[in-house]
CSV table of C-alpha atoms in Angstrom, one decimal:
chain,number,residue,atom,x,y,z
A,1,MET,CA,-46.3,65.3,-33.4
A,2,LEU,CA,-48.3,68.2,-32.6
A,3,SER,CA,-50.5,69.6,-35.3
A,4,VAL,CA,-49.1,72.5,-37.4
A,5,ALA,CA,-52.2,74.6,-36.7
A,6,PHE,CA,-51.5,74.2,-32.9
A,7,ARG,CA,-48.0,75.1,-33.2
A,8,ARG,CA,-48.8,78.4,-35.0
A,9,GLN,CA,-51.2,79.4,-32.2
A,10,SER,CA,-48.8,78.7,-29.3
A,11,PRO,CA,-46.1,81.1,-28.2
A,12,PRO,CA,-42.5,79.7,-27.8
A,13,TYR,CA,-42.7,79.1,-24.1
A,14,LEU,CA,-45.7,77.0,-24.2
A,15,ARG,CA,-44.1,74.9,-27.0
A,16,ARG,CA,-41.3,74.3,-24.6
A,17,ILE,CA,-43.8,73.2,-21.9
A,18,LEU,CA,-45.4,70.7,-24.3
A,19,CYS,CA,-42.1,69.2,-25.3
A,20,PHE,CA,-41.0,69.0,-21.7
A,21,GLU,CA,-44.1,67.0,-20.9
A,22,LEU,CA,-44.1,64.8,-24.0
A,23,PHE,CA,-40.3,64.1,-24.2
A,24,SER,CA,-39.4,64.0,-20.5
A,25,THR,CA,-38.9,60.2,-20.6
A,26,ALA,CA,-35.6,60.1,-22.4
A,27,THR,CA,-33.7,57.0,-22.0
A,28,SER,CA,-30.0,56.6,-21.2
A,29,ILE,CA,-28.3,53.7,-23.0
A,30,GLY,CA,-24.9,54.4,-21.2
A,31,PRO,CA,-24.1,54.6,-17.5
A,32,SER,CA,-23.2,58.2,-17.3
A,33,ASN,CA,-22.2,59.6,-20.7
A,34,LYS,CA,-24.6,62.4,-21.6
A,35,SER,CA,-23.7,62.0,-25.2
A,36,ASP,CA,-25.4,58.6,-25.1
A,37,LEU,CA,-28.8,60.1,-24.2
A,38,ILE,CA,-31.5,59.4,-26.8
A,39,ARG,CA,-34.9,60.7,-27.3
A,40,PRO,CA,-37.8,58.1,-27.3
A,41,ASP,CA,-39.9,58.2,-30.4
A,42,PRO,CA,-42.5,61.1,-30.5
A,43,PRO,CA,-45.7,60.0,-28.9
A,44,PRO,CA,-48.5,58.9,-31.4
A,45,ILE,CA,-50.8,61.9,-30.9
A,46,ARG,CA,-51.6,65.3,-32.4
A,47,ILE,CA,-53.7,68.2,-31.0
A,48,SER,CA,-56.1,69.7,-33.2
A,49,GLN,CA,-59.6,71.1,-33.4
A,50,THR,CA,-62.6,68.8,-32.9
A,51,SER,CA,-66.0,69.4,-34.6
A,52,SER,CA,-67.9,70.1,-31.3
A,53,ALA,CA,-65.6,70.1,-28.3
A,54,GLY,CA,-62.8,72.6,-29.0
A,55,ARG,CA,-59.3,71.2,-29.0
A,56,GLY,CA,-58.7,67.4,-28.8
A,57,VAL,CA,-56.0,64.7,-28.9
A,58,PHE,CA,-56.1,62.3,-31.9
A,59,ALA,CA,-54.1,59.3,-32.7
A,60,THR,CA,-51.5,59.6,-35.5
A,61,ARG,CA,-51.2,55.7,-35.8
A,62,PRO,CA,-53.0,52.6,-34.5
A,63,ILE,CA,-52.6,52.1,-30.8
A,64,THR,CA,-53.0,48.9,-29.1
A,65,ALA,CA,-54.9,48.2,-25.8
A,66,GLY,CA,-52.7,48.7,-22.8
A,67,GLU,CA,-50.1,50.8,-24.7
A,68,THR,CA,-48.5,53.7,-22.9
A,69,ILE,CA,-49.4,56.6,-25.2
A,70,HIS,CA,-47.2,59.2,-23.5
A,71,SER,CA,-46.0,60.4,-20.1
A,72,ALA,CA,-46.5,63.9,-18.8
A,73,LYS,CA,-44.9,66.0,-15.9
A,74,PRO,CA,-47.1,68.5,-14.1
A,75,LEU,CA,-46.6,72.2,-14.6
A,76,VAL,CA,-47.8,72.8,-11.0
A,77,THR,CA,-48.7,70.7,-8.0
A,78,HIS,CA,-49.6,71.0,-4.3
A,79,PRO,CA,-50.1,68.3,-1.6
A,80,SER,CA,-53.4,68.0,0.1
A,81,LEU,CA,-53.4,69.9,3.4
A,82,SER,CA,-54.1,66.7,5.5
A,83,LEU,CA,-50.8,65.1,4.0
A,84,LEU,CA,-48.9,68.3,3.8
A,85,TYR,CA,-45.8,66.8,5.6
A,86,GLU,CA,-46.4,63.1,4.5
A,87,VAL,CA,-45.7,63.3,0.8
A,88,CYS,CA,-43.1,64.9,-1.3
A,89,TYR,CA,-43.6,68.5,-1.5
A,90,TYR,CA,-42.7,68.5,-5.1
A,91,CYS,CA,-43.8,65.3,-6.8
A,92,LEU,CA,-46.4,64.1,-4.1
A,93,ARG,CA,-44.6,60.7,-3.7
A,94,ARG,CA,-45.7,59.1,-0.4
A,95,LYS,CA,-43.2,59.0,2.5
A,96,GLU,CA,-42.3,55.5,3.4
A,97,GLY,CA,-41.5,54.8,7.1
A,98,LYS,CA,-39.7,57.3,9.0
A,99,HIS,CA,-37.2,59.7,7.4
A,100,GLY,CA,-36.3,61.8,10.3
A,101,VAL,CA,-38.2,64.8,9.0
A,102,GLY,CA,-39.6,66.7,12.0
A,103,PRO,CA,-43.1,67.9,12.4
A,104,GLY,CA,-43.9,71.0,10.3
A,105,LEU,CA,-41.0,70.4,7.9
A,106,TYR,CA,-41.7,69.6,4.3
A,107,TYR,CA,-40.6,66.3,3.1
A,108,PHE,CA,-38.7,65.6,-0.2
A,109,CYS,CA,-38.3,62.2,-1.6
A,110,SER,CA,-35.0,62.9,-3.4
A,111,ASP,CA,-32.4,65.5,-3.9
A,112,SER,CA,-33.7,66.0,-7.4
A,113,CYS,CA,-37.1,67.1,-6.1
A,114,ARG,CA,-35.6,69.2,-3.3
A,115,GLU,CA,-33.4,71.0,-5.9
A,116,LYS,CA,-36.4,71.5,-8.3
A,117,SER,CA,-38.3,73.2,-5.4
A,118,MET,CA,-35.7,75.5,-4.2
A,119,ALA,CA,-36.6,78.5,-6.4
A,120,PHE,CA,-40.3,78.6,-5.6
A,121,LEU,CA,-39.8,77.5,-2.0
A,122,GLU,CA,-37.4,80.3,-1.3
A,123,VAL,CA,-40.3,82.7,-2.1
A,124,GLU,CA,-42.8,80.7,-0.4
A,125,SER,CA,-41.0,80.0,2.7
A,126,ARG,CA,-40.8,83.7,3.4
A,127,GLY,CA,-44.5,84.0,3.9
A,128,ASP,CA,-46.9,83.1,6.6
A,129,TRP,CA,-49.5,80.9,4.9
A,130,SER,CA,-51.3,79.8,8.0
A,131,MET,CA,-54.5,82.0,7.4
A,132,LEU,CA,-54.7,80.9,3.9
A,133,ASN,CA,-54.3,77.3,4.9
A,134,GLU,CA,-56.9,77.6,7.6
A,135,HIS,CA,-59.3,79.3,5.2
A,136,CYS,CA,-58.8,76.4,2.7
A,137,ARG,CA,-59.1,73.7,5.3
A,138,ASN,CA,-62.3,75.1,6.8
A,139,ARG,CA,-64.0,75.3,3.4
A,140,GLY,CA,-62.6,72.3,1.8
A,141,LEU,CA,-60.6,74.3,-0.8
A,142,LYS,CA,-57.5,73.1,-2.6
A,143,TYR,CA,-57.1,75.1,-5.7
A,144,PRO,CA,-56.2,78.5,-3.9
A,145,LEU,CA,-53.0,76.5,-2.8
A,146,MET,CA,-52.1,75.8,-6.3
A,147,VAL,CA,-52.5,79.4,-7.2
A,148,LYS,CA,-50.2,80.2,-4.3
A,149,ARG,CA,-47.5,77.9,-5.6
A,150,LEU,CA,-47.9,79.1,-9.2
A,151,ALA,CA,-47.5,82.7,-8.1
A,152,CYS,CA,-44.2,81.8,-6.2
A,153,MET,CA,-43.1,80.0,-9.4
A,154,VAL,CA,-43.8,83.2,-11.4
A,155,MET,CA,-41.9,85.4,-9.0
A,156,CYS,CA,-38.8,83.2,-9.1
A,157,GLY,CA,-39.0,83.2,-12.9
A,158,ALA,CA,-39.7,79.4,-13.2
A,159,VAL,CA,-42.9,80.1,-15.3
A,160,SER,CA,-44.6,82.9,-17.2
A,161,SER,CA,-47.6,84.6,-15.5
A,162,ASP,CA,-49.7,83.6,-18.5
A,163,CYS,CA,-48.5,80.0,-18.6
A,164,LEU,CA,-52.0,78.6,-18.0
A,165,ASP,CA,-53.8,80.8,-20.6
A,166,ILE,CA,-53.7,78.1,-23.2
A,167,LEU,CA,-56.1,76.0,-21.0
A,168,GLN,CA,-59.8,76.2,-20.9
A,169,PRO,CA,-61.3,78.1,-18.0
A,170,ALA,CA,-64.2,77.1,-15.9
A,171,LEU,CA,-67.5,79.0,-16.0
A,172,LEU,CA,-67.6,81.0,-12.9
A,173,HIS,CA,-70.9,82.0,-11.2
A,174,LYS,CA,-71.3,85.5,-9.6
A,175,GLU,CA,-71.8,84.0,-6.1
A,176,MET,CA,-68.2,82.5,-6.3
A,177,LEU,CA,-66.5,85.7,-6.8
A,178,PRO,CA,-66.8,87.2,-3.2
A,179,GLU,CA,-65.0,84.0,-1.9
A,180,MET,CA,-62.4,84.3,-4.6
A,181,GLU,CA,-61.7,88.0,-3.6
A,182,ASP,CA,-61.3,86.8,-0.1
A,183,GLU,CA,-58.8,84.2,-1.1
A,184,PHE,CA,-56.9,86.8,-3.2
A,185,LYS,CA,-56.8,89.2,-0.4
A,186,LEU,CA,-55.1,86.5,1.9
A,187,LEU,CA,-52.6,85.5,-0.8
A,188,LYS,CA,-51.7,89.2,-1.6
A,189,ASN,CA,-51.4,90.3,2.1
A,190,ALA,CA,-49.1,87.3,2.8
A,191,PHE,CA,-46.8,88.4,0.1
A,192,LYS,CA,-46.9,92.1,1.1
A,193,LYS,CA,-46.0,91.3,4.7
A,194,VAL,CA,-42.5,89.9,3.5
A,195,ASN,CA,-41.9,93.0,1.5
A,196,ILE,CA,-41.6,91.4,-2.0
A,197,ALA,CA,-40.8,94.1,-4.5
A,198,ASP,CA,-43.8,95.6,-6.2
A,199,GLU,CA,-42.3,94.9,-9.7
A,200,VAL,CA,-41.9,91.3,-8.8
A,201,MET,CA,-45.7,91.2,-7.8
A,202,ALA,CA,-47.0,93.3,-10.7
A,203,PHE,CA,-48.8,90.4,-12.2
A,204,LEU,CA,-50.5,89.5,-9.0
A,205,SER,CA,-53.9,91.3,-9.5
A,206,LYS,CA,-57.4,90.1,-8.6
A,207,GLU,CA,-58.1,89.5,-12.2
A,208,TRP,CA,-55.0,87.3,-12.6
A,209,TYR,CA,-56.0,85.3,-9.5
A,210,ILE,CA,-59.5,84.7,-10.8
A,211,ASN,CA,-58.2,83.7,-14.3
A,212,VAL,CA,-55.7,81.3,-13.0
A,213,LEU,CA,-58.2,79.8,-10.5
A,214,ALA,CA,-60.8,79.3,-13.3
A,215,ARG,CA,-58.4,77.4,-15.2
A,216,ILE,CA,-57.0,75.2,-12.5
A,217,LYS,CA,-60.5,74.4,-11.3
A,218,ILE,CA,-61.4,72.7,-14.5
A,219,ASN,CA,-58.0,71.3,-15.4
A,220,ALA,CA,-56.6,70.0,-12.2
A,221,PHE,CA,-56.2,66.2,-11.7
A,222,ARG,CA,-56.9,64.7,-8.4
A,223,ILE,CA,-53.7,62.4,-7.6
A,224,GLU,CA,-54.4,59.2,-5.7
A,225,LEU,CA,-51.4,57.0,-5.2
A,226,PRO,CA,-51.4,53.3,-4.1
A,227,CYS,CA,-50.6,52.9,-0.4
A,228,GLY,CA,-47.5,51.1,0.6
A,229,SER,CA,-46.9,50.2,4.1
A,230,TYR,CA,-49.5,49.3,6.8
A,231,GLU,CA,-48.8,52.8,8.3
A,232,ASP,CA,-49.5,54.3,4.9
A,233,LEU,CA,-52.7,52.4,4.6
A,234,LEU,CA,-53.9,53.8,8.0
A,235,ALA,CA,-52.8,57.3,7.2
A,236,SER,CA,-54.7,57.0,3.9
A,237,ALA,CA,-57.8,55.7,5.8
A,238,VAL,CA,-57.8,58.8,8.1
A,239,ALA,CA,-57.5,61.0,5.2
A,240,LEU,CA,-60.4,59.3,3.5
A,241,ILE,CA,-62.5,60.0,6.6
A,242,GLY,CA,-61.5,63.7,6.4
A,243,ASP,CA,-62.8,63.7,2.8
A,244,ASP,CA,-59.3,64.1,1.4
A,245,ALA,CA,-58.1,60.9,0.2
A,246,ALA,CA,-55.9,62.4,-2.6
A,247,VAL,CA,-52.3,63.0,-2.0
A,248,GLY,CA,-52.6,66.3,-3.9
A,249,ASN,CA,-53.6,67.9,-7.2
A,250,ALA,CA,-51.7,68.6,-10.2
A,251,VAL,CA,-52.1,70.6,-13.5
A,252,TYR,CA,-50.6,69.4,-16.7
A,253,ILE,CA,-50.7,70.9,-20.2
A,254,VAL,CA,-51.1,68.0,-22.7
A,255,PRO,CA,-53.5,65.8,-20.6
A,256,SER,CA,-55.8,68.8,-20.3
A,257,PHE,CA,-56.5,68.8,-24.0
A,258,TYR,CA,-58.1,65.3,-23.6
A,259,ASN,CA,-61.9,65.5,-23.9
A,260,HIS,CA,-64.4,63.6,-21.9
A,261,ASP,CA,-66.3,60.5,-22.7
A,262,CYS,CA,-68.4,58.3,-20.3
A,263,ASP,CA,-67.0,55.2,-22.3
A,264,PRO,CA,-63.3,56.5,-22.7
A,265,ASN,CA,-60.7,54.7,-24.8
A,266,THR,CA,-57.8,56.0,-22.7
A,267,HIS,CA,-57.0,56.7,-19.0
A,268,ILE,CA,-54.4,58.3,-16.9
A,269,VAL,CA,-52.6,56.5,-14.2
A,270,TRP,CA,-50.2,57.5,-11.5
A,271,VAL,CA,-47.8,54.9,-10.0
A,272,ASP,CA,-45.8,56.5,-7.2
A,273,SER,CA,-45.7,60.3,-8.0
A,274,SER,CA,-47.5,63.1,-9.9
A,275,ASP,CA,-45.8,61.8,-13.1
A,276,ALA,CA,-48.7,60.8,-15.3
A,277,LYS,CA,-49.0,58.0,-17.8
A,278,VAL,CA,-51.7,58.0,-20.5
A,279,LYS,CA,-52.7,54.4,-21.4
A,280,ALA,CA,-55.0,53.0,-24.1
A,281,LEU,CA,-58.1,51.1,-22.7
A,282,ARG,CA,-58.7,49.3,-26.0
A,283,ASP,CA,-57.4,49.2,-29.5
A,284,ILE,CA,-57.5,52.7,-31.2
A,285,GLU,CA,-57.5,53.5,-34.9
A,286,GLU,CA,-55.3,56.2,-36.5
A,287,GLY,CA,-57.2,59.4,-36.7
A,288,GLU,CA,-59.6,58.4,-33.7
A,289,GLU,CA,-60.0,61.1,-31.0
A,290,LEU,CA,-58.5,60.1,-27.6
A,291,ARG,CA,-60.7,60.6,-24.7
A,292,ILE,CA,-60.6,60.1,-20.9
A,293,CYS,CA,-63.5,60.1,-18.4
A,294,TYR,CA,-63.5,63.2,-16.0
A,295,ILE,CA,-65.7,61.5,-13.4
A,296,ASP,CA,-66.7,58.2,-11.9
A,297,VAL,CA,-67.8,56.0,-14.8
A,298,SER,CA,-69.9,53.7,-12.5
A,299,MET,CA,-72.5,56.5,-11.9
A,300,ASP,CA,-75.8,56.5,-13.7
A,301,THR,CA,-76.6,58.8,-16.6
A,302,GLU,CA,-78.4,61.5,-14.4
A,303,ALA,CA,-75.7,61.7,-11.9
A,304,ARG,CA,-72.9,61.9,-14.6
A,305,GLN,CA,-74.8,64.8,-16.3
A,306,LYS,CA,-75.3,66.7,-13.2
A,307,ILE,CA,-71.7,66.6,-12.2
A,308,LEU,CA,-70.4,67.3,-15.7
A,309,SER,CA,-72.9,70.3,-16.2
A,310,GLU,CA,-72.2,71.8,-12.7
A,311,GLY,CA,-68.5,71.0,-12.6
A,312,PHE,CA,-67.3,71.4,-16.1
A,313,GLY,CA,-70.0,73.4,-17.8
A,314,PHE,CA,-71.2,70.9,-20.5
A,315,ARG,CA,-73.8,68.3,-21.3
A,316,CYS,CA,-72.2,65.1,-22.4
A,317,ASN,CA,-73.5,63.6,-25.8
A,318,CYS,CA,-71.4,60.5,-25.9
A,319,PRO,CA,-73.2,57.4,-27.0
A,320,ARG,CA,-73.4,56.0,-23.6
A,321,CYS,CA,-75.3,59.1,-22.3
A,322,LEU,CA,-77.5,59.2,-25.5
A,323,SER,CA,-78.6,55.7,-24.9
A,324,GLY,CA,-79.4,56.4,-21.3
A,325,GLU,CA,-76.8,53.8,-19.9
């Protein structure tokens, strides 16, 4: 269960998001009778304050190695530009074989994903995003695309404009602001050109854009899925050469509360879509903090510290780093 202190600090819509993530794996014990739907047991975690790293996730009971601790659905996703028409535009599932989707047409792996996308896609499809896409492609950017989708979700009423405020923001350097302002202008102008009502776009200020981008920057997960067919493997190899091996990126609420450790006791896995599963890497005791590794654990101490400092704004003091391993 979520800690009582955390509940008091969270507005109702954020509690709904957390419940959506944590209880999205309800199992049906009947073929089609909705009255037979049952909820799984609550995940064995609580979110509360740590002594040195802000909020963290803690075990509420012993957890065994290999156990799936909980599942989570993303709040917002976006495909990599190199695979824009080759993965599901909603869940990022890889396209298998030929599906009759023409060039320049978004692919959806199921009717469910198509239906879930309809609201924000109705807003998004009205705009011309070629300039923003080209800007991001030329500079190797991905997070402005996620802000674009989130803005569309806000405009269609799917989420609140402050739905990411609960997440920790990245530290932004002054030299980053001019580029962010350029991205914001591209985004705002694309919406203006399709005559979206001012009241619908009232939230879309430069401050909102920078605030959201700062949170996505530090909380987004890079989604890499196993390749299926030989053709998929070739496509992945091409993407890798283009320095974009991921199928896309996603932001979650609960997984974003996991703190970092260079010798983590949990990790997050993706099987065939952006739906995430948090699994235990070893036996975990009740009350122990659950931690994941934000970076490549095979790097040496100096490299890890550099990336964590520059990319996440902290110096790691885990036992592995303190021992110089």
